[in-house]
Amino acid sequence: MALTTNHPVLGPRALNRATLARQLLLSPAPLGVAEAVGHLLGLQAQNTKPPYYALAARLEGFRPEQLSALLESREVARIVTMRSTVHTHTARDAIALRGLVQPGAIDRELAMFVSRGGLDGVDLDRLAVLARALVDERPRTPKELREELLQEWPDADPQSLSVAARCLLPLVQVTPRGLWGRGGQVALTTTDTWFQDGAGAEAAAGIDETVLRYLGAFGPASVKDMQTWCGLTRLGEAFERLRPRLLVFRSESGTELFDLPDAPRPDEDTPAPPRFLPEFDNLLLSHADRTRVVPAEHRSRTWSGNQAHRVFLLDGFLAGLWFLDETKERTTMTIEPFETPGRAARAALTAEAERTLRIMAPRDVPYEIVFRAPED
């Protein structure tokens, strides 16, 4: 949204510290795991381990077993939501946010597969009915779902059939998928079957409520920032309705930034300790303008092809990558900064790496921390 009045300017460092505060990354937060997952509106979970590392970076006293226990008790679950990617959500958000974002990236993904011709002759309404009956009878793997649906539409593209089912229905990845130290292949059932009456939500989340929650977790932010986060478009009307309840700033480029009046906006010189984040962390994916965390010169360094790397923050900004080599004998964390850190920064990185490994590495396996020289 373009600048229309002389709102106060927030530079990248001010935005950085505000966002880190909302993301629980300035200091470990004394929150319960379910409360943190709800505050953050879910955790990216395209892979199984990132939600655990995301919480380890953010919570005081976190143990991986805590998130596993919530998955097993069905208080949280893995489901496709924002940007048509898998997230770990509270039960309420798994239902409500899935309903909210359905008309965005999820419907667009389905339309893309339809346009490619893999679903020619397929009645999508009937596919939804058949798929629901199958996964409600018992959880089915995508392979099992494809094989059953191919009996009805033998000429259809198999992958397109399973993707269509995932897009048409709110499908949860059931445990043991996603459990710490156990895991399992993807198996799917509907939110109705998995949560039954315990989720406390029956319909899509309200857009105004979600705007306020987004600002609480990712603000200050623009309309385009939120659209990037959730995969929806045309959210300007919601922000306009809420404008009287919000503070309005602008970025250095003149973009309007909205925020909750009572949300934290620390001084831009507030210390920001190093943090080790997993691949696909929402901190790096939830704004159209990512310079509040990702310096322009490093914006292409977090990916190799389609693979996202684990990253670390130094003084609040993306400053390098980290890698894990886990064997039965030893866990090795390799830290690869983009620039050679000074003595104090190296010591701070080492201390945070040790904190992370004390939480995440198997207790009976020694660990070591190795620094790799920056690439030219």
Short mmCIF file of C-alpha atoms in Angstrom, two decimals:
data_model
loop_
_atom_site.label_atom_id
_atom_site.label_comp_id
_atom_site.label_asym_id
_atom_site.label_seq_id
_atom_site.Cartn_x
_atom_site.Cartn_y
_atom_site.Cartn_z
CA MET A 1 0.00 0.00 0.00
CA ALA A 2 1.52 3.31 -1.04
CA LEU A 3 2.38 6.06 1.39
CA THR A 4 -0.46 8.57 1.79
CA THR A 5 0.50 10.47 4.96
CA ASN A 6 3.62 11.34 6.87
CA HIS A 7 3.85 8.21 9.00
CA PRO A 8 6.94 7.55 11.14
CA VAL A 9 9.71 5.68 9.32
CA LEU A 10 10.96 2.29 10.50
CA GLY A 11 14.34 1.32 9.07
CA PRO A 12 15.57 -2.25 8.59
CA ARG A 13 17.13 -2.50 12.07
CA ALA A 14 13.98 -1.24 13.79
CA LEU A 15 11.90 -3.69 11.77
CA ASN A 16 14.40 -6.42 12.54
CA ARG A 17 14.20 -5.99 16.29
CA ALA A 18 10.41 -5.70 16.27
CA THR A 19 10.04 -8.86 14.20
CA LEU A 20 12.54 -10.80 16.32
CA ALA A 21 10.62 -9.82 19.43
CA ARG A 22 7.34 -11.12 17.93
CA GLN A 23 9.12 -14.27 16.78
CA LEU A 24 10.45 -15.00 20.29
CA LEU A 25 14.03 -14.75 19.02
CA LEU A 26 15.47 -11.95 21.16
CA SER A 27 15.43 -14.17 24.25
CA PRO A 28 14.01 -17.64 24.92
CA ALA A 29 10.34 -17.24 25.81
CA PRO A 30 8.76 -18.85 28.91
CA LEU A 31 5.81 -20.19 26.92
CA GLY A 32 4.29 -23.63 26.65
CA VAL A 33 4.81 -25.40 23.34
CA ALA A 34 1.16 -25.27 22.25
CA GLU A 35 0.94 -21.61 23.21
CA ALA A 36 4.05 -20.83 21.16
CA VAL A 37 2.78 -22.75 18.12
CA GLY A 38 -0.46 -20.80 18.31
CA HIS A 39 1.27 -17.44 18.77
CA LEU A 40 3.46 -18.08 15.72
CA LEU A 41 0.43 -19.20 13.66
CA GLY A 42 2.15 -22.49 12.97
CA LEU A 43 5.61 -23.72 12.08
CA GLN A 44 6.87 -24.66 8.65
CA ALA A 45 6.99 -28.45 8.54
CA GLN A 46 7.85 -29.52 5.00
CA ASN A 47 10.47 -31.69 6.67
CA THR A 48 9.84 -33.37 10.01
CA LYS A 49 12.62 -31.86 12.14
CA PRO A 50 12.33 -28.10 11.44
CA PRO A 51 9.46 -27.48 13.90
CA TYR A 52 11.59 -28.89 16.69
CA TYR A 53 14.59 -26.72 15.85
CA ALA A 54 12.31 -23.70 15.41
CA LEU A 55 11.03 -24.15 18.96
CA ALA A 56 14.49 -24.87 20.36
CA ALA A 57 15.59 -21.45 19.08
CA ARG A 58 12.61 -19.72 20.67
CA LEU A 59 11.53 -21.36 23.92
CA GLU A 60 12.94 -21.54 27.39
CA GLY A 61 13.33 -25.12 28.62
CA PHE A 62 12.12 -26.72 25.40
CA ARG A 63 12.52 -30.47 24.94
CA PRO A 64 11.65 -32.25 21.64
CA GLU A 65 9.50 -34.75 23.51
CA GLN A 66 7.08 -31.94 24.38
CA LEU A 67 6.10 -31.32 20.77
CA SER A 68 5.92 -35.06 20.08
CA ALA A 69 3.51 -35.48 22.99
CA LEU A 70 1.24 -32.77 21.56
CA LEU A 71 1.24 -34.47 18.17
CA GLU A 72 0.32 -37.81 19.76
CA SER A 73 -2.47 -36.24 21.83
CA ARG A 74 -3.74 -34.45 18.69
CA GLU A 75 -3.40 -31.01 20.26
CA VAL A 76 -1.21 -30.07 17.30
CA ALA A 77 -1.00 -31.59 13.83
CA ARG A 78 0.74 -31.42 10.46
CA ILE A 79 -1.41 -30.10 7.59
CA VAL A 80 -1.10 -28.13 4.35
CA THR A 81 -2.02 -24.49 4.95
CA MET A 82 -0.13 -21.28 4.16
CA ARG A 83 1.42 -21.12 0.69
CA SER A 84 0.11 -24.67 0.13
CA THR A 85 2.94 -26.06 2.28
CA VAL A 86 2.90 -28.34 5.33
CA HIS A 87 2.75 -26.59 8.71
CA THR A 88 2.51 -27.76 12.29
CA HIS A 89 -0.55 -26.08 13.82
CA THR A 90 -2.64 -26.22 16.93
CA ALA A 91 -5.79 -28.25 16.37
CA ARG A 92 -7.90 -25.09 16.19
CA ASP A 93 -5.63 -23.45 13.63
CA ALA A 94 -5.31 -26.63 11.58
CA ILE A 95 -9.02 -26.35 10.89
CA ALA A 96 -9.52 -22.60 10.91
CA LEU A 97 -6.44 -21.47 8.98
CA ARG A 98 -6.83 -24.23 6.42
CA GLY A 99 -10.32 -22.94 5.72
CA LEU A 100 -9.06 -19.36 5.51
CA VAL A 101 -6.23 -19.98 3.04
CA GLN A 102 -8.03 -22.54 0.86
CA PRO A 103 -9.00 -19.93 -1.81
CA GLY A 104 -5.36 -18.89 -2.19
CA ALA A 105 -2.33 -21.00 -2.97
CA ILE A 106 -4.13 -24.30 -2.34
CA ASP A 107 -6.80 -23.67 -4.97
CA ARG A 108 -4.13 -22.27 -7.30
CA GLU A 109 -2.11 -25.46 -6.95
CA LEU A 110 -5.15 -27.53 -7.85
CA ALA A 111 -5.88 -25.28 -10.83
CA MET A 112 -2.30 -25.74 -12.03
CA PHE A 113 -2.65 -29.54 -12.05
CA VAL A 114 -6.00 -29.26 -13.83
CA SER A 115 -4.46 -27.01 -16.50
CA ARG A 116 -1.69 -29.54 -17.14
CA GLY A 117 -4.28 -32.11 -18.25
CA GLY A 118 -3.57 -34.74 -15.62
CA LEU A 119 -7.15 -34.55 -14.37
CA ASP A 120 -8.96 -34.58 -17.72
CA GLY A 121 -12.29 -36.35 -17.32
CA VAL A 122 -12.07 -36.35 -13.52
CA ASP A 123 -15.14 -35.12 -11.64
CA LEU A 124 -13.49 -33.21 -8.79
CA ASP A 125 -16.61 -33.24 -6.63
CA ARG A 126 -16.80 -37.02 -6.89
CA LEU A 127 -13.07 -37.31 -6.28
CA ALA A 128 -13.49 -35.38 -3.03
CA VAL A 129 -16.32 -37.67 -1.91
CA LEU A 130 -14.40 -40.86 -2.74
CA ALA A 131 -11.16 -39.62 -1.19
CA ARG A 132 -12.94 -38.56 2.01
CA ALA A 133 -14.54 -41.97 2.37
CA LEU A 134 -11.18 -43.68 1.88
CA VAL A 135 -9.17 -41.62 4.39
CA ASP A 136 -11.96 -41.54 6.95
CA GLU A 137 -12.16 -45.35 6.85
CA ARG A 138 -8.49 -45.43 7.84
CA PRO A 139 -5.46 -43.20 7.20
CA ARG A 140 -4.08 -43.77 3.72
CA THR A 141 -0.67 -43.05 2.25
CA PRO A 142 -0.60 -40.95 -0.93
CA LYS A 143 0.33 -44.13 -2.83
CA GLU A 144 -2.67 -45.98 -1.46
CA LEU A 145 -4.92 -43.04 -2.25
CA ARG A 146 -3.64 -42.88 -5.84
CA GLU A 147 -4.15 -46.59 -6.38
CA GLU A 148 -7.74 -46.46 -5.13
CA LEU A 149 -8.61 -43.38 -7.18
CA LEU A 150 -7.02 -44.83 -10.32
CA GLN A 151 -9.67 -47.55 -10.23
CA GLU A 152 -12.24 -44.83 -10.88
CA TRP A 153 -10.13 -42.81 -13.33
CA PRO A 154 -7.53 -45.16 -14.86
CA ASP A 155 -6.45 -42.64 -17.50
CA ALA A 156 -5.71 -39.84 -15.05
CA ASP A 157 -2.23 -38.86 -13.92
CA PRO A 158 -1.64 -40.69 -10.60
CA GLN A 159 0.18 -37.83 -8.87
CA SER A 160 -2.48 -35.36 -9.96
CA LEU A 161 -5.14 -37.51 -8.31
CA SER A 162 -3.44 -37.52 -4.91
CA VAL A 163 -2.59 -33.81 -5.13
CA ALA A 164 -6.20 -33.05 -6.00
CA ALA A 165 -7.38 -34.97 -2.93
CA ARG A 166 -4.93 -33.05 -0.74
CA CYS A 167 -6.10 -29.74 -2.19
CA LEU A 168 -9.82 -30.52 -2.01
CA LEU A 169 -9.82 -31.94 1.51
CA PRO A 170 -8.21 -30.75 4.79
CA LEU A 171 -5.93 -33.75 5.27
CA VAL A 172 -3.85 -34.22 8.42
CA GLN A 173 -0.60 -36.20 8.39
CA VAL A 174 -1.25 -38.66 11.20
CA THR A 175 1.32 -39.85 13.70
CA PRO A 176 3.85 -41.41 13.92
CA ARG A 177 4.81 -39.06 11.06
CA GLY A 178 6.58 -36.08 12.60
CA LEU A 179 7.34 -37.61 16.00
CA TRP A 180 10.81 -36.97 17.40
CA GLY A 181 13.09 -39.96 17.07
CA ARG A 182 10.40 -42.17 15.52
CA GLY A 183 8.71 -40.86 12.40
CA GLY A 184 7.00 -42.77 9.66
CA GLN A 185 5.66 -42.37 6.14
CA VAL A 186 2.95 -39.86 5.33
CA ALA A 187 -0.54 -41.17 6.02
CA LEU A 188 -3.59 -38.94 5.74
CA THR A 189 -7.04 -38.51 7.22
CA THR A 190 -9.42 -35.57 7.46
CA THR A 191 -9.45 -33.01 10.24
CA ASP A 192 -13.00 -34.12 11.12
CA THR A 193 -11.83 -37.66 11.78
CA TRP A 194 -8.53 -36.80 13.47
CA PHE A 195 -9.80 -34.11 15.84
CA GLN A 196 -13.45 -35.19 16.15
CA ASP A 197 -15.05 -32.63 18.53
CA GLY A 198 -11.93 -31.43 20.29
CA ALA A 199 -10.54 -28.72 18.03
CA GLY A 200 -12.94 -25.92 18.96
CA ALA A 201 -13.33 -24.56 15.43
CA GLU A 202 -15.79 -25.47 12.72
CA ALA A 203 -15.15 -22.90 10.00
CA ALA A 204 -12.50 -20.71 8.48
CA ALA A 205 -10.78 -18.19 10.68
CA GLY A 206 -12.00 -14.62 10.39
CA ILE A 207 -9.73 -12.56 8.17
CA ASP A 208 -9.69 -9.55 10.52
CA GLU A 209 -8.73 -11.73 13.48
CA THR A 210 -6.00 -13.35 11.41
CA VAL A 211 -4.59 -9.97 10.31
CA LEU A 212 -4.25 -9.02 13.98
CA ARG A 213 -2.62 -12.35 14.83
CA TYR A 214 -0.25 -12.05 11.88
CA LEU A 215 0.85 -8.60 13.02
CA GLY A 216 1.36 -9.97 16.52
CA ALA A 217 3.72 -12.62 15.17
CA PHE A 218 5.34 -10.92 12.15
CA GLY A 219 4.64 -7.18 12.35
CA PRO A 220 5.04 -4.38 11.64
CA ALA A 221 4.02 -5.45 8.16
CA SER A 222 2.48 -4.36 4.89
CA VAL A 223 -0.52 -5.79 3.07
CA LYS A 224 1.83 -7.51 0.62
CA ASP A 225 3.82 -8.97 3.51
CA MET A 226 0.76 -10.75 4.87
CA GLN A 227 -0.29 -11.85 1.38
CA THR A 228 3.17 -13.42 0.97
CA TRP A 229 2.78 -15.22 4.28
CA CYS A 230 -0.63 -16.74 3.67
CA GLY A 231 -0.85 -17.00 -0.11
CA LEU A 232 -4.06 -14.96 -0.30
CA THR A 233 -4.56 -11.77 -2.34
CA ARG A 234 -6.65 -8.61 -2.02
CA LEU A 235 -6.23 -8.22 1.73
CA GLY A 236 -6.17 -4.43 1.53
CA GLU A 237 -9.85 -4.19 2.47
CA ALA A 238 -9.24 -6.01 5.75
CA PHE A 239 -6.37 -3.70 6.64
CA GLU A 240 -8.52 -0.68 5.82
CA ARG A 241 -11.28 -1.93 8.14
CA LEU A 242 -8.73 -2.34 10.89
CA ARG A 243 -6.83 0.90 10.25
CA PRO A 244 -8.54 2.79 13.13
CA ARG A 245 -7.31 0.10 15.54
CA LEU A 246 -3.74 0.01 14.24
CA LEU A 247 -0.62 2.13 14.24
CA VAL A 248 0.74 2.96 10.81
CA PHE A 249 4.42 3.40 9.95
CA ARG A 250 6.28 3.38 6.68
CA SER A 251 9.41 1.69 5.46
CA GLU A 252 12.36 3.59 4.05
CA SER A 253 10.97 2.88 0.58
CA GLY A 254 7.62 4.45 1.50
CA THR A 255 5.49 1.32 1.97
CA GLU A 256 2.81 1.53 4.65
CA LEU A 257 3.45 -0.80 7.58
CA PHE A 258 0.66 -1.66 10.02
CA ASP A 259 1.08 -2.73 13.62
CA LEU A 260 -0.72 -3.45 16.87
CA PRO A 261 -0.52 -0.49 19.25
CA ASP A 262 0.68 -2.55 22.21
CA ALA A 263 3.07 -4.87 20.33
CA PRO A 264 6.78 -4.72 21.21
CA ARG A 265 8.99 -2.48 19.09
CA PRO A 266 12.39 -2.59 20.79
CA ASP A 267 15.06 -0.02 20.15
CA GLU A 268 17.06 -0.87 17.03
CA ASP A 269 20.21 -1.22 19.16
CA THR A 270 18.66 -3.90 21.39
CA PRO A 271 21.08 -6.85 21.55
CA ALA A 272 20.07 -9.79 19.35
CA PRO A 273 21.91 -13.00 20.27
CA PRO A 274 22.78 -15.54 17.56
CA ARG A 275 20.02 -17.97 16.66
CA PHE A 276 20.20 -21.21 14.67
CA LEU A 277 17.08 -21.67 12.56
CA PRO A 278 15.90 -24.68 10.55
CA GLU A 279 15.34 -24.79 6.83
CA PHE A 280 12.09 -23.11 5.71
CA ASP A 281 11.71 -21.16 8.96
CA ASN A 282 8.77 -18.79 8.62
CA LEU A 283 10.89 -15.86 9.77
CA LEU A 284 12.48 -15.90 6.31
CA LEU A 285 9.33 -16.66 4.30
CA SER A 286 6.60 -14.42 5.67
CA HIS A 287 7.29 -10.96 4.22
CA ALA A 288 7.33 -9.63 0.68
CA ASP A 289 10.27 -7.43 1.69
CA ARG A 290 12.70 -9.67 3.59
CA THR A 291 15.44 -7.10 4.11
CA ARG A 292 14.38 -6.80 7.75
CA VAL A 293 16.19 -10.14 8.24
CA VAL A 294 17.95 -10.98 4.97
CA PRO A 295 20.56 -8.46 3.74
CA ALA A 296 20.22 -7.88 0.01
CA GLU A 297 23.67 -9.28 -0.68
CA HIS A 298 22.73 -12.61 0.93
CA ARG A 299 19.20 -13.10 -0.41
CA SER A 300 20.17 -15.93 -2.79
CA ARG A 301 22.42 -17.83 -0.40
CA THR A 302 19.84 -19.74 1.60
CA TRP A 303 18.88 -22.06 -1.29
CA SER A 304 20.58 -24.57 -3.57
CA GLY A 305 18.17 -25.51 -6.34
CA ASN A 306 14.95 -26.44 -4.57
CA GLN A 307 16.65 -27.18 -1.26
CA ALA A 308 16.58 -24.62 1.55
CA HIS A 309 19.54 -24.51 3.95
CA ARG A 310 19.55 -24.15 7.70
CA VAL A 311 20.61 -20.61 8.57
CA PHE A 312 21.84 -18.62 11.53
CA LEU A 313 21.34 -15.02 12.60
CA LEU A 314 24.07 -12.76 13.90
CA ASP A 315 23.08 -9.38 15.31
CA GLY A 316 19.57 -10.26 14.17
CA PHE A 317 20.35 -10.71 10.47
CA LEU A 318 21.05 -13.70 8.25
CA ALA A 319 24.78 -14.29 8.50
CA GLY A 320 25.51 -17.87 7.46
CA LEU A 321 24.52 -21.50 7.15
CA TRP A 322 24.83 -24.49 9.43
CA PHE A 323 24.88 -28.21 8.80
CA LEU A 324 24.43 -31.33 10.92
CA ASP A 325 26.20 -34.66 10.52
CA GLU A 326 24.52 -37.15 12.85
CA THR A 327 25.86 -40.65 13.43
CA LYS A 328 25.50 -43.12 16.27
CA GLU A 329 28.94 -42.08 17.52
CA ARG A 330 28.84 -38.28 17.24
CA THR A 331 26.80 -35.24 16.23
CA THR A 332 28.78 -32.57 14.38
CA MET A 333 27.46 -29.07 13.76
CA THR A 334 29.35 -27.20 11.05
CA ILE A 335 28.95 -23.42 11.05
CA GLU A 336 29.62 -21.66 7.74
CA PRO A 337 29.50 -17.85 8.10
CA PHE A 338 29.23 -15.62 5.06
CA GLU A 339 31.97 -13.41 6.51
CA THR A 340 34.69 -14.23 9.03
CA PRO A 341 33.24 -13.44 12.49
CA GLY A 342 35.21 -11.54 15.08
CA ARG A 343 36.29 -13.15 18.33
CA ALA A 344 33.22 -12.03 20.29
CA ALA A 345 30.82 -13.10 17.53
CA ARG A 346 32.52 -16.49 17.22
CA ALA A 347 32.25 -17.03 20.96
CA ALA A 348 28.56 -16.08 20.92
CA LEU A 349 27.89 -18.43 18.00
CA THR A 350 29.67 -21.25 19.80
CA ALA A 351 27.65 -20.67 22.97
CA GLU A 352 24.34 -20.70 21.05
CA ALA A 353 25.40 -23.78 19.09
CA GLU A 354 26.14 -25.56 22.35
CA ARG A 355 22.76 -24.53 23.75
CA THR A 356 21.04 -25.86 20.63
CA LEU A 357 22.90 -29.16 20.70
CA ARG A 358 22.27 -29.68 24.40
CA ILE A 359 18.57 -29.54 23.57
CA MET A 360 18.51 -31.40 20.28
CA ALA A 361 21.38 -33.88 20.18
CA PRO A 362 20.81 -37.37 21.63
CA ARG A 363 21.81 -37.25 25.27
CA ASP A 364 24.12 -40.25 25.08
CA VAL A 365 25.96 -39.06 21.93
CA PRO A 366 28.84 -36.56 22.13
CA TYR A 367 28.77 -33.51 19.89
CA GLU A 368 31.27 -31.13 18.39
CA ILE A 369 31.13 -27.71 16.73
CA VAL A 370 33.22 -26.92 13.67
CA PHE A 371 33.67 -23.59 11.87
CA ARG A 372 34.13 -23.64 8.13
CA ALA A 373 35.92 -20.76 6.41
CA PRO A 374 33.60 -18.47 4.40
CA GLU A 375 33.41 -19.19 0.71
CA ASP A 376 34.87 -16.57 -1.60
#
